[in-house]
Short mmCIF file of C-alpha atoms in Angstrom, two decimals:
data_model
loop_
_atom_site.label_atom_id
_atom_site.label_comp_id
_atom_site.label_asym_id
_atom_site.label_seq_id
_atom_site.Cartn_x
_atom_site.Cartn_y
_atom_site.Cartn_z
CA MET A 16 0.00 0.00 0.00
CA SER A 17 2.85 2.37 0.59
CA SER A 18 4.80 3.85 -2.25
CA VAL A 19 8.32 2.82 -3.07
CA ALA A 20 10.80 4.98 -1.21
CA PRO A 21 13.07 7.03 -3.46
CA ALA A 22 16.75 6.28 -3.42
CA PRO A 23 19.16 8.86 -2.03
CA SER A 24 20.32 11.36 -4.62
CA SER A 25 23.91 10.17 -4.34
CA GLU A 26 22.89 6.75 -5.59
CA LEU A 27 21.09 8.04 -8.65
CA SER A 28 22.64 8.10 -12.04
CA PRO A 29 23.22 11.47 -13.66
CA GLY A 30 20.03 12.90 -15.01
CA VAL A 31 17.76 10.88 -12.74
CA PHE A 32 15.65 13.12 -10.56
CA SER A 33 16.04 12.94 -6.81
CA SER A 34 13.06 13.06 -4.51
CA THR A 35 13.81 16.63 -3.49
CA GLU A 36 13.33 17.94 -7.03
CA ALA A 37 9.69 16.96 -7.18
CA VAL A 38 7.35 19.31 -5.36
CA THR A 39 5.27 17.24 -2.95
CA ASP A 40 3.17 17.76 0.14
CA SER A 41 4.19 16.33 3.50
CA LEU A 42 2.17 13.39 4.81
CA ILE A 43 0.65 15.38 7.68
CA SER A 44 -0.19 18.33 5.43
CA GLY A 45 -1.72 16.11 2.77
CA LEU A 46 -3.77 14.09 5.25
CA SER A 47 -5.01 17.21 7.03
CA PHE A 48 -6.26 18.76 3.83
CA MET A 49 -7.79 15.47 2.68
CA LEU A 50 -9.56 15.04 6.03
CA LEU A 51 -10.97 18.58 5.89
CA ALA A 52 -12.00 18.11 2.25
CA ASN A 53 -13.70 14.81 3.10
CA VAL A 54 -15.77 16.41 5.84
CA ILE A 55 -16.80 19.27 3.54
CA GLN A 56 -17.64 16.89 0.70
CA ARG A 57 -19.77 14.65 2.94
CA GLY A 58 -21.75 17.71 4.01
CA PHE A 59 -22.30 18.75 0.39
CA GLY A 60 -23.22 15.20 -0.55
CA PHE A 61 -25.79 14.86 2.22
CA VAL A 62 -27.50 18.14 1.33
CA ARG A 63 -27.36 17.25 -2.36
CA ASN A 64 -28.91 13.80 -1.92
CA LEU A 65 -31.72 15.16 0.21
CA SER A 66 -32.40 17.85 -2.39
CA PHE A 67 -32.49 15.28 -5.21
CA CYS A 68 -35.11 13.32 -3.29
CA ARG A 69 -37.16 16.46 -2.73
CA LEU A 70 -36.98 17.86 -6.27
CA LEU A 71 -37.23 14.62 -8.28
CA ASP A 72 -40.08 12.13 -8.29
CA GLU A 73 -39.30 8.50 -7.48
CA ASP A 74 -38.90 7.54 -11.14
CA GLY A 75 -36.49 10.39 -11.84
CA LEU A 76 -34.52 9.60 -8.69
CA GLY A 77 -34.38 5.97 -9.73
CA LEU A 78 -33.02 6.83 -13.18
CA TRP A 79 -30.34 9.04 -11.65
CA ALA A 80 -29.40 6.26 -9.22
CA LEU A 81 -29.03 3.86 -12.16
CA ALA A 82 -26.93 6.42 -14.08
CA SER A 83 -24.70 6.91 -11.04
CA SER A 84 -24.18 3.15 -10.74
CA PHE A 85 -23.31 2.98 -14.44
CA PHE A 86 -20.69 5.74 -14.13
CA ILE A 87 -19.09 3.99 -11.14
CA LEU A 88 -18.84 0.71 -13.07
CA ALA A 89 -18.02 2.03 -16.55
CA ALA A 90 -15.31 4.60 -15.74
CA PRO A 91 -12.75 2.06 -14.40
CA LEU A 92 -13.75 -0.46 -17.09
CA ALA A 93 -13.00 1.96 -19.93
CA VAL A 94 -9.41 2.44 -18.73
CA LEU A 95 -8.93 -1.10 -17.31
CA GLY A 96 -8.11 0.35 -13.90
CA LEU A 97 -4.73 1.64 -15.13
CA PRO A 98 -4.88 5.00 -13.28
CA GLY A 99 -5.32 2.99 -10.08
CA THR A 100 -1.67 1.94 -10.38
CA PHE A 101 -0.35 5.51 -10.13
CA GLY A 102 -0.27 5.62 -6.33
CA ARG A 103 1.91 2.52 -6.18
CA LEU A 104 4.12 2.84 -9.27
CA ILE A 105 4.72 6.53 -10.01
CA GLU A 106 7.50 6.97 -7.46
CA SER A 107 9.23 3.82 -8.66
CA TYR A 108 9.29 4.96 -12.30
CA ARG A 109 10.20 8.52 -11.32
CA VAL A 110 13.29 7.39 -9.41
CA GLN A 111 14.32 5.28 -12.39
CA GLY A 112 13.94 8.24 -14.76
CA GLN A 113 11.15 6.51 -16.72
CA LEU A 114 8.07 8.31 -15.43
CA ALA A 115 7.23 10.33 -18.55
CA SER A 116 7.33 7.21 -20.73
CA PHE A 117 5.17 5.34 -18.24
CA LEU A 118 2.56 8.11 -18.07
CA ARG A 119 2.55 8.62 -21.84
CA ARG A 120 1.82 4.96 -22.52
CA VAL A 121 -0.83 4.70 -19.83
CA SER A 122 -2.48 7.86 -21.18
CA ILE A 123 -2.62 6.38 -24.68
CA PHE A 124 -4.22 3.19 -23.40
CA CYS A 125 -6.74 5.20 -21.35
CA ALA A 126 -7.62 7.41 -24.34
CA ILE A 127 -8.15 4.42 -26.62
CA GLY A 128 -10.31 2.64 -24.05
CA THR A 129 -12.39 5.76 -23.44
CA LEU A 130 -13.00 6.31 -27.16
CA MET A 131 -13.99 2.68 -27.64
CA MET A 132 -16.42 2.86 -24.72
CA ALA A 133 -17.93 6.10 -26.05
CA GLY A 134 -18.30 4.63 -29.54
CA VAL A 135 -20.08 1.53 -28.26
CA LEU A 136 -22.49 3.59 -26.16
CA LEU A 137 -23.39 5.94 -29.01
CA PHE A 138 -23.64 3.23 -31.66
CA GLY A 139 -25.89 1.00 -29.53
CA HIS A 140 -27.71 3.72 -27.62
CA THR A 141 -31.13 2.09 -28.07
CA TRP A 142 -30.50 -1.39 -26.68
CA ILE A 143 -27.81 -0.24 -24.22
CA GLY A 144 -30.14 2.42 -22.84
CA HIS A 145 -32.88 -0.15 -22.34
CA LEU A 146 -30.39 -2.49 -20.68
CA LEU A 147 -29.09 0.16 -18.28
CA PHE A 148 -32.28 2.10 -17.52
CA GLY A 149 -35.19 -0.12 -18.53
CA ILE A 150 -36.44 2.58 -20.93
CA ASP A 151 -35.64 3.73 -24.44
CA ILE A 152 -32.83 6.30 -24.46
CA SER A 153 -32.55 8.84 -27.27
CA PHE A 154 -29.25 9.54 -29.00
CA GLY A 155 -29.15 13.00 -27.40
CA THR A 156 -29.56 11.57 -23.90
CA MET A 157 -26.83 9.00 -24.55
CA LEU A 158 -24.59 11.81 -25.81
CA LEU A 159 -25.03 13.55 -22.45
CA ILE A 160 -24.18 10.31 -20.66
CA VAL A 161 -21.04 9.86 -22.77
CA PHE A 162 -19.98 13.46 -22.08
CA THR A 163 -20.32 12.89 -18.35
CA LEU A 164 -18.51 9.54 -18.50
CA VAL A 165 -15.53 11.06 -20.35
CA SER A 166 -15.42 13.95 -17.86
CA ILE A 167 -15.41 11.53 -14.92
CA ILE A 168 -12.62 9.45 -16.45
CA LEU A 169 -10.52 12.57 -17.03
CA PHE A 170 -11.10 13.81 -13.48
CA ASN A 171 -10.35 10.43 -11.90
CA THR A 172 -7.17 9.99 -13.96
CA ILE A 173 -5.78 13.40 -13.03
CA THR A 174 -6.59 12.96 -9.34
CA GLU A 175 -4.92 9.53 -9.30
CA LEU A 176 -1.88 11.07 -11.00
CA LEU A 177 -1.65 13.88 -8.45
CA ASN A 178 -2.12 11.41 -5.62
CA GLY A 179 0.80 9.43 -6.98
CA LEU A 180 2.87 12.64 -7.10
CA ARG A 181 1.89 13.31 -3.47
CA ARG A 182 0.04 16.55 -4.16
CA GLY A 183 -2.51 16.05 -1.39
CA ARG A 184 -3.57 19.70 -1.14
CA MET A 185 -4.30 19.92 -4.83
CA VAL A 186 -6.28 16.68 -4.83
CA SER A 187 -8.31 17.91 -1.86
CA SER A 188 -9.00 21.19 -3.65
CA MET A 189 -10.08 19.33 -6.78
CA HIS A 190 -12.56 17.18 -4.86
CA THR A 191 -13.92 20.22 -3.05
CA TYR A 192 -14.39 22.13 -6.33
CA ASN A 193 -16.06 19.05 -7.79
CA SER A 194 -18.45 18.47 -4.90
CA LEU A 195 -19.39 22.13 -4.47
CA SER A 196 -19.97 22.77 -8.19
CA PHE A 197 -22.00 19.55 -8.55
CA THR A 198 -24.23 20.64 -5.68
CA VAL A 199 -24.73 24.19 -6.97
CA ILE A 200 -25.21 23.36 -10.68
CA SER A 201 -27.53 20.41 -10.10
CA LEU A 202 -29.75 22.19 -7.59
CA ILE A 203 -30.04 25.35 -9.70
CA GLY A 204 -30.85 23.21 -12.73
CA LEU A 205 -33.48 21.15 -10.88
CA VAL A 206 -35.25 24.28 -9.66
CA PHE A 207 -36.08 25.06 -13.29
CA ILE A 208 -36.19 21.57 -14.85
CA GLN A 209 -37.09 18.58 -12.67
CA ASP A 210 -35.39 15.96 -14.84
CA TRP A 211 -32.72 13.37 -14.02
CA GLN A 212 -30.76 14.38 -17.14
CA VAL A 213 -30.06 17.74 -15.49
CA VAL A 214 -28.21 15.90 -12.73
CA VAL A 215 -26.24 13.89 -15.30
CA VAL A 216 -25.09 17.06 -17.07
CA ALA A 217 -24.25 18.71 -13.73
CA PHE A 218 -22.14 15.68 -12.81
CA GLY A 219 -20.14 16.00 -16.03
CA LEU A 220 -19.66 19.76 -15.73
CA SER A 221 -18.58 19.51 -12.09
CA SER A 222 -15.94 16.92 -13.04
CA LEU A 223 -14.46 19.42 -15.49
CA ILE A 224 -14.68 22.26 -12.96
CA GLY A 225 -12.88 20.02 -10.47
CA LEU A 226 -9.85 20.10 -12.78
CA ILE A 227 -9.37 23.86 -12.28
CA PRO A 228 -6.86 23.55 -9.39
CA ALA A 229 -4.71 21.33 -11.60
CA VAL A 230 -4.49 23.80 -14.49
CA TYR A 231 -1.43 25.61 -13.13
CA TRP A 232 0.30 22.32 -12.40
CA TRP A 233 -0.53 21.04 -15.88
CA PHE A 234 1.32 23.88 -17.62
CA ASP A 235 4.26 23.96 -15.22
CA LYS A 236 7.26 23.17 -17.45
CA ASP A 237 9.67 22.82 -14.54
CA LEU A 238 8.14 19.66 -13.13
CA ALA A 239 10.61 16.83 -12.65
CA TRP A 240 8.46 14.22 -14.38
CA THR A 241 8.18 15.98 -17.78
CA CYS A 242 10.95 13.96 -19.41
CA SER A 243 12.50 10.50 -19.18
CA THR A 244 16.21 9.86 -18.99
CA ARG A 245 16.14 6.08 -19.37
CA PRO A 246 14.38 3.87 -21.91
CA LEU A 247 11.41 1.88 -20.66
CA SER A 248 10.79 -1.57 -22.06
CA PHE A 249 7.17 -1.90 -23.11
CA GLN A 250 7.15 -5.62 -22.33
CA LYS A 251 8.56 -5.19 -18.83
CA MET A 252 6.20 -2.34 -18.12
CA PHE A 253 3.22 -4.36 -19.37
CA GLN A 254 4.18 -7.38 -17.26
CA ARG A 255 4.47 -5.23 -14.14
CA VAL A 256 1.55 -2.85 -14.60
CA MET A 257 -1.25 -5.01 -15.99
CA PRO A 258 -1.45 -7.67 -13.23
CA PHE A 259 -1.46 -4.97 -10.57
CA ALA A 260 -4.02 -2.85 -12.45
CA LEU A 261 -6.31 -5.82 -13.05
CA SER A 262 -6.17 -6.92 -9.41
CA VAL A 263 -7.10 -3.43 -8.20
CA TRP A 264 -9.80 -3.17 -10.86
CA CYS A 265 -11.29 -6.57 -10.01
CA ILE A 266 -11.59 -5.73 -6.31
CA ASN A 267 -13.15 -2.34 -7.09
CA LEU A 268 -15.49 -4.00 -9.60
CA LEU A 269 -16.70 -6.50 -7.01
CA VAL A 270 -17.29 -3.74 -4.45
CA ASN A 271 -19.10 -1.54 -6.99
CA LEU A 272 -21.19 -4.44 -8.28
CA PHE A 273 -22.24 -5.26 -4.73
CA ASP A 274 -23.44 -1.67 -4.43
CA ALA A 275 -25.28 -1.68 -7.78
CA VAL A 276 -26.77 -5.16 -7.96
CA ASP A 277 -29.84 -4.33 -5.84
CA ARG A 278 -30.81 -1.44 -8.11
CA TYR A 279 -30.64 -3.52 -11.25
CA MET A 280 -32.41 -6.47 -9.62
CA LEU A 281 -35.25 -4.13 -8.67
CA LEU A 282 -35.27 -2.79 -12.23
CA TYR A 283 -35.33 -6.20 -13.90
CA LEU A 284 -37.41 -8.21 -11.41
CA ALA A 285 -40.10 -5.64 -10.62
CA PRO A 286 -43.64 -6.84 -11.48
CA THR A 287 -44.05 -4.13 -14.12
CA GLU A 288 -41.51 -2.15 -16.14
CA SER A 289 -42.80 1.22 -14.90
CA GLU A 290 -42.55 0.12 -11.25
CA GLY A 291 -38.84 -0.77 -11.52
CA THR A 292 -37.39 2.76 -11.63
CA ALA A 293 -39.79 3.88 -8.88
CA LEU A 294 -38.56 1.09 -6.61
CA VAL A 295 -34.97 2.05 -7.38
CA GLY A 296 -35.81 5.62 -6.36
CA GLN A 297 -37.30 4.43 -3.07
CA PHE A 298 -34.26 2.22 -2.48
CA HIS A 299 -31.94 5.16 -3.14
CA SER A 300 -33.79 7.38 -0.65
CA ALA A 301 -33.39 4.75 2.07
CA ARG A 302 -29.63 4.84 1.65
CA ILE A 303 -29.08 8.59 2.16
CA LEU A 304 -28.35 8.32 5.88
CA PRO A 305 -26.51 4.95 5.69
CA LEU A 306 -24.29 6.29 2.89
CA LEU A 307 -23.26 9.18 5.11
CA LEU A 308 -22.15 6.66 7.74
CA THR A 309 -20.48 4.48 5.11
CA SER A 310 -18.43 7.42 3.84
CA LEU A 311 -17.34 8.02 7.44
CA THR A 312 -16.21 4.38 7.58
CA LEU A 313 -14.05 4.76 4.48
CA MET A 314 -12.47 7.93 5.85
CA VAL A 315 -11.70 6.33 9.22
CA SER A 316 -10.35 3.21 7.51
CA SER A 317 -7.95 5.24 5.37
CA LEU A 318 -6.71 7.12 8.46
CA VAL A 319 -6.23 3.96 10.55
CA LEU A 320 -4.42 1.97 7.86
CA PRO A 321 -1.07 3.87 8.03
CA TYR A 322 -0.82 3.21 11.79
CA LEU A 323 -1.55 -0.48 11.30
CA ALA A 324 0.96 -0.62 8.44
CA THR A 325 3.62 0.96 10.69
CA ASP A 326 3.10 -1.70 13.35
CA TRP A 327 3.14 -4.36 10.67
CA GLU A 328 6.38 -3.19 9.07
CA THR A 329 8.12 -2.94 12.46
CA GLY A 330 7.19 -6.55 13.17
CA ASN A 331 4.64 -5.76 15.88
CA ARG A 332 2.04 -8.16 14.44
CA ASP A 333 0.54 -8.92 17.85
CA ARG A 334 -0.40 -5.27 18.27
CA VAL A 335 -2.10 -5.31 14.86
CA ARG A 336 -4.14 -8.35 15.90
CA LYS A 337 -5.20 -6.70 19.17
CA THR A 338 -6.15 -3.56 17.26
CA MET A 339 -8.34 -5.69 15.00
CA GLN A 340 -10.08 -7.21 18.01
CA ILE A 341 -10.99 -3.90 19.63
CA THR A 342 -11.75 -2.29 16.25
CA PHE A 343 -14.35 -4.98 15.58
CA LYS A 344 -16.19 -4.27 18.83
CA LEU A 345 -15.96 -0.49 18.85
CA SER A 346 -16.97 -0.12 15.20
CA ILE A 347 -20.18 -2.10 15.75
CA VAL A 348 -21.00 -0.19 18.93
CA PHE A 349 -20.26 3.19 17.36
CA PHE A 350 -22.31 2.59 14.22
CA PHE A 351 -25.11 1.08 16.27
CA GLY A 352 -25.26 4.33 18.21
CA THR A 353 -25.15 6.54 15.13
CA SER A 354 -27.81 4.36 13.49
CA ILE A 355 -30.11 4.99 16.45
CA LEU A 356 -29.63 8.71 15.91
CA ALA A 357 -30.41 8.24 12.21
CA LEU A 358 -33.63 6.41 13.06
CA ALA A 359 -34.60 9.20 15.45
CA ILE A 360 -34.26 11.98 12.87
CA ALA A 361 -35.50 9.97 9.87
CA PRO A 362 -39.24 10.74 10.31
CA LEU A 363 -38.48 14.46 10.30
CA LEU A 364 -36.45 14.14 7.08
CA PHE A 365 -38.82 11.83 5.23
CA ASP A 366 -42.18 13.22 6.34
CA HIS A 367 -41.41 16.92 6.21
CA LEU A 368 -38.29 17.69 4.18
CA LEU A 369 -39.04 15.01 1.56
CA ARG A 370 -42.78 15.67 1.69
CA GLY A 371 -43.70 12.07 2.44
CA LYS A 372 -42.83 10.91 -1.09
CA TYR A 373 -40.56 8.12 0.07
CA GLU A 374 -42.51 6.26 2.75
CA ASP A 375 -41.37 2.93 1.33
CA GLY A 376 -37.78 4.10 1.61
CA LEU A 377 -38.37 5.04 5.25
CA SER A 378 -39.82 1.61 5.97
CA ILE A 379 -36.62 -0.18 4.89
CA LEU A 380 -34.26 2.29 6.58
CA PRO A 381 -33.70 0.05 9.66
CA ILE A 382 -32.56 -2.81 7.43
CA ALA A 383 -30.28 -0.44 5.52
CA LEU A 384 -28.71 0.71 8.79
CA ILE A 385 -28.16 -2.90 9.91
CA HIS A 386 -26.25 -3.49 6.68
CA CYS A 387 -24.29 -0.29 7.30
CA CYS A 388 -23.14 -1.54 10.73
CA PHE A 389 -22.02 -4.90 9.35
CA SER A 390 -20.25 -3.45 6.31
CA ALA A 391 -18.47 -0.83 8.45
CA ALA A 392 -17.03 -3.49 10.73
CA ALA A 393 -15.98 -5.64 7.75
CA THR A 394 -14.30 -2.70 6.01
CA LEU A 395 -12.23 -1.83 9.07
CA LEU A 396 -11.26 -5.46 9.70
CA GLN A 397 -10.12 -5.90 6.11
CA ASN A 398 -7.31 -3.42 6.76
CA TYR A 399 -5.45 -6.44 8.15
CA TYR A 400 -5.25 -7.94 4.65
CA TRP A 401 -4.08 -4.66 3.12
CA CYS A 402 -1.24 -4.64 5.67
CA ALA A 403 -0.42 -8.25 4.81
CA GLU A 404 -0.69 -7.41 1.07
CA LYS A 405 -3.33 -10.11 0.62
CA GLY A 406 -5.93 -8.15 -1.31
CA ARG A 407 -7.04 -11.36 -3.03
CA VAL A 408 -8.65 -12.45 0.25
CA ILE A 409 -10.79 -9.29 0.24
CA GLY A 410 -11.71 -9.99 -3.38
CA LEU A 411 -12.73 -13.56 -2.58
CA VAL A 412 -14.79 -12.52 0.45
CA THR A 413 -16.53 -9.78 -1.54
CA ALA A 414 -17.22 -12.19 -4.41
CA CYS A 415 -18.95 -14.59 -1.99
CA GLY A 416 -21.09 -11.73 -0.68
CA LEU A 417 -21.92 -10.59 -4.22
CA ILE A 418 -23.06 -14.07 -5.28
CA CYS A 419 -25.19 -14.33 -2.14
CA ASN A 420 -26.69 -10.91 -2.85
CA VAL A 421 -27.63 -11.82 -6.43
CA LEU A 422 -29.18 -15.16 -5.46
CA LEU A 423 -31.18 -13.68 -2.59
CA ASN A 424 -32.40 -10.82 -4.80
CA ILE A 425 -33.58 -13.30 -7.43
CA TRP A 426 -35.45 -15.17 -4.70
CA TRP A 427 -36.83 -12.33 -2.58
CA VAL A 428 -37.46 -9.35 -4.90
CA PRO A 429 -40.34 -10.97 -6.85
CA ILE A 430 -41.94 -11.93 -3.52
CA HIS A 431 -41.12 -9.07 -1.13
CA GLY A 432 -40.16 -6.29 -3.54
CA LEU A 433 -38.24 -3.43 -1.94
CA HIS A 434 -37.93 -5.11 1.45
CA GLY A 435 -36.57 -8.23 -0.23
CA ALA A 436 -33.82 -6.27 -2.00
CA MET A 437 -32.74 -4.49 1.17
CA ALA A 438 -32.85 -7.69 3.21
CA ALA A 439 -30.71 -9.44 0.59
CA THR A 440 -28.11 -6.69 0.92
CA ALA A 441 -28.11 -6.90 4.73
CA VAL A 442 -27.75 -10.70 4.77
CA SER A 443 -24.95 -10.53 2.20
CA GLY A 444 -23.19 -7.85 4.26
CA ALA A 445 -23.48 -10.09 7.32
CA LEU A 446 -21.97 -12.95 5.31
CA ILE A 447 -19.01 -10.75 4.30
CA LEU A 448 -18.45 -9.79 7.95
CA LEU A 449 -18.71 -13.43 9.07
CA THR A 450 -16.29 -14.73 6.44
CA THR A 451 -13.87 -11.89 7.23
CA VAL A 452 -13.93 -12.78 10.94
CA VAL A 453 -13.49 -16.52 10.22
CA SER A 454 -10.58 -15.88 7.86
CA LEU A 455 -8.93 -13.57 10.39
CA ARG A 456 -9.11 -16.31 13.03
CA ARG A 457 -6.92 -18.42 10.75
CA CYS A 458 -4.41 -15.54 10.79
CA GLY A 459 -4.29 -15.52 14.59
CA VAL A 460 -6.84 -12.73 15.19
CA VAL A 461 -9.03 -14.38 17.85
CA PHE A 462 -12.36 -12.85 18.90
CA ASP A 463 -13.75 -13.64 22.35
CA ARG A 464 -17.31 -14.70 23.16
CA SER A 465 -18.44 -11.16 23.95
CA SER A 466 -17.91 -10.31 20.28
CA VAL A 467 -20.83 -12.57 19.41
CA TRP A 468 -23.19 -10.53 21.59
CA ILE A 469 -21.88 -7.24 20.29
CA VAL A 470 -22.36 -8.25 16.64
CA LEU A 471 -26.04 -8.92 17.41
CA LEU A 472 -26.65 -5.32 18.56
CA PRO A 473 -27.51 -3.91 15.10
CA LEU A 474 -30.34 -6.42 14.74
CA PHE A 475 -32.31 -4.49 17.38
CA LEU A 476 -32.54 -1.55 14.95
CA ILE A 477 -35.39 -3.37 13.23
CA LEU A 478 -37.51 -2.61 16.34
CA GLY A 479 -37.17 1.15 15.90
CA ALA A 480 -35.43 4.06 17.59
CA VAL A 481 -36.88 3.84 21.12
CA PRO A 482 -36.34 0.08 21.69
CA SER A 483 -32.84 0.42 20.24
CA MET A 484 -32.09 3.25 22.68
CA ILE A 485 -33.18 1.04 25.59
CA VAL A 486 -30.92 -1.74 24.36
CA ALA A 487 -28.04 0.74 24.02
CA VAL A 488 -28.52 1.97 27.61
CA LEU A 489 -28.63 -1.59 28.97
CA PHE A 490 -25.53 -2.48 26.99
CA THR A 491 -23.66 0.57 28.30
CA ILE A 492 -24.53 -0.35 31.89
CA GLY A 493 -23.47 -3.93 31.28
CA VAL A 494 -20.12 -2.89 29.82
CA SER A 495 -19.29 -0.32 32.49
CA ARG A 496 -20.57 -2.16 35.59
CA LEU A 497 -20.58 -5.86 34.83
CA ASP A 498 -17.40 -6.17 32.74
CA CYS A 499 -19.16 -7.80 29.81
CA GLY A 500 -18.61 -6.91 26.17
CA LEU A 501 -15.12 -5.48 26.64
CA THR A 502 -12.16 -7.05 28.43
CA ARG A 503 -10.23 -5.18 31.12
CA GLU A 504 -7.30 -4.76 28.75
CA GLU A 505 -9.58 -3.25 26.10
CA LYS A 506 -11.08 -0.88 28.64
CA ASP A 507 -7.59 0.24 29.64
CA GLN A 508 -6.75 0.92 25.99
CA ILE A 509 -9.88 3.07 25.64
CA ASP A 510 -9.00 4.90 28.87
CA GLN A 511 -5.58 5.77 27.47
CA VAL A 512 -7.25 7.49 24.53
CA ILE A 513 -10.27 9.11 26.21
CA LYS A 514 -8.87 10.31 29.55
CA PRO A 515 -6.40 12.82 28.03
CA LEU A 516 -9.29 14.38 26.10
CA PHE A 517 -11.21 15.00 29.34
CA GLN A 518 -8.09 16.27 31.09
CA ARG A 519 -7.71 19.00 28.48
CA PHE A 520 -11.01 20.40 29.76
CA GLY A 521 -9.94 20.10 33.40
CA ILE A 522 -11.89 16.91 34.06
CA ARG A 523 -9.80 14.34 35.91
CA MET A 524 -10.95 10.78 36.48
CA HIS A 525 -9.44 7.45 37.38
CA SER A 526 -11.36 5.68 34.62
CA ILE A 527 -14.32 6.45 32.37
CA TRP A 528 -15.85 3.10 33.40
CA HIS A 529 -16.52 4.10 37.02
#
């Protein structure tokens, strides 16, 4: 996961650029800006998703949800995941004086793949549109979709490149520009025209606007990567890059398919064609609050991973295993608590802000939050395999969950409709968590019996906000007074983190558990 460290300048051949010649951001600076940008973007995204639900009808919201799923799946496919290799390989090729050749060849491959994808979409716009959206798509609409897809590919490629060059501030600025412009353009457009195509166009335009911070960098002729000093064998590059790119792409594809399969199952298995997009819209509305929590999971996971990797590289594997054990428990408890809060405010959002248009979405919200708790715990636990550089295990676990999700959707959607699709997702998420825990046990990460009771906590969300609050209170009392749920060692670890925070405000205590 970490980039290859550059060699000292004294060991480099003449003409090969040393690490000091490339302008980069420090790790702390880059992470700080990325953390701030993530918080800002999540706020924009939450407001934007609520506004989409309010301004679009359920069919329009469903069509936008399907378009969003298509962009997530098609953008990496068009470029075969090649930009995903930048973070790992750019520094290696830069130190060897071969970076410009590497980037030039990857850019050519990406351009060819993008043009081929665009040509296929435009040439077969009728049957492809029906396949993707369940309705006939005009050539003009498909042209808008292609424009947005190309814009997304360009934005993603440039951000991956800048990430590889360790320009964290610029990447954060690009994402902030993108998120803010998408929110403003789409909402202004929907005020005048309540059509899902307005959101598609806004998505494409915001991707281009997000490139603005990179304009100065793009025309900077003094950058160290603008020329190569050593020849780069195409065969050697291909043999190194393609396996890595395909592995990253396959894992991302599995994750993205898991996210999209429910929408397309609802589209294809709905009793009538017109009902499919409406059900997708209801499904999308139910995921607004869980997606906010999921994005928090991804942010926390990315922040925790460097610390785990440090322990791993220094040989402190036992500490990594203990961190996994307490992470499993605390993540479930934390997301159980935040899910209760989501259930408490959901009626206000759905009945008043969304005008009661998405009552079906509100009814499946508890199941969506259960899935959120399980997937959050699984995501954090899978950091162990990234440290061990065993991403194939994550791919295998996700593939099992995806197959389960598809089979359960085929079984339950025709019978239970929207509730069947959401239940299929929750059960599949639980399967991913279970298989992750079982596989970690084989790696020496042992979970005690109290973990079993903690993992059952999210199931109480199905009862509603008030019963879940009662369960949370009883669990808190049990943990603090009866020493169940958390071991004494785990409580001491939590004390070491929490007590200094209280002491900063003049509050001194022996332990937060008494």
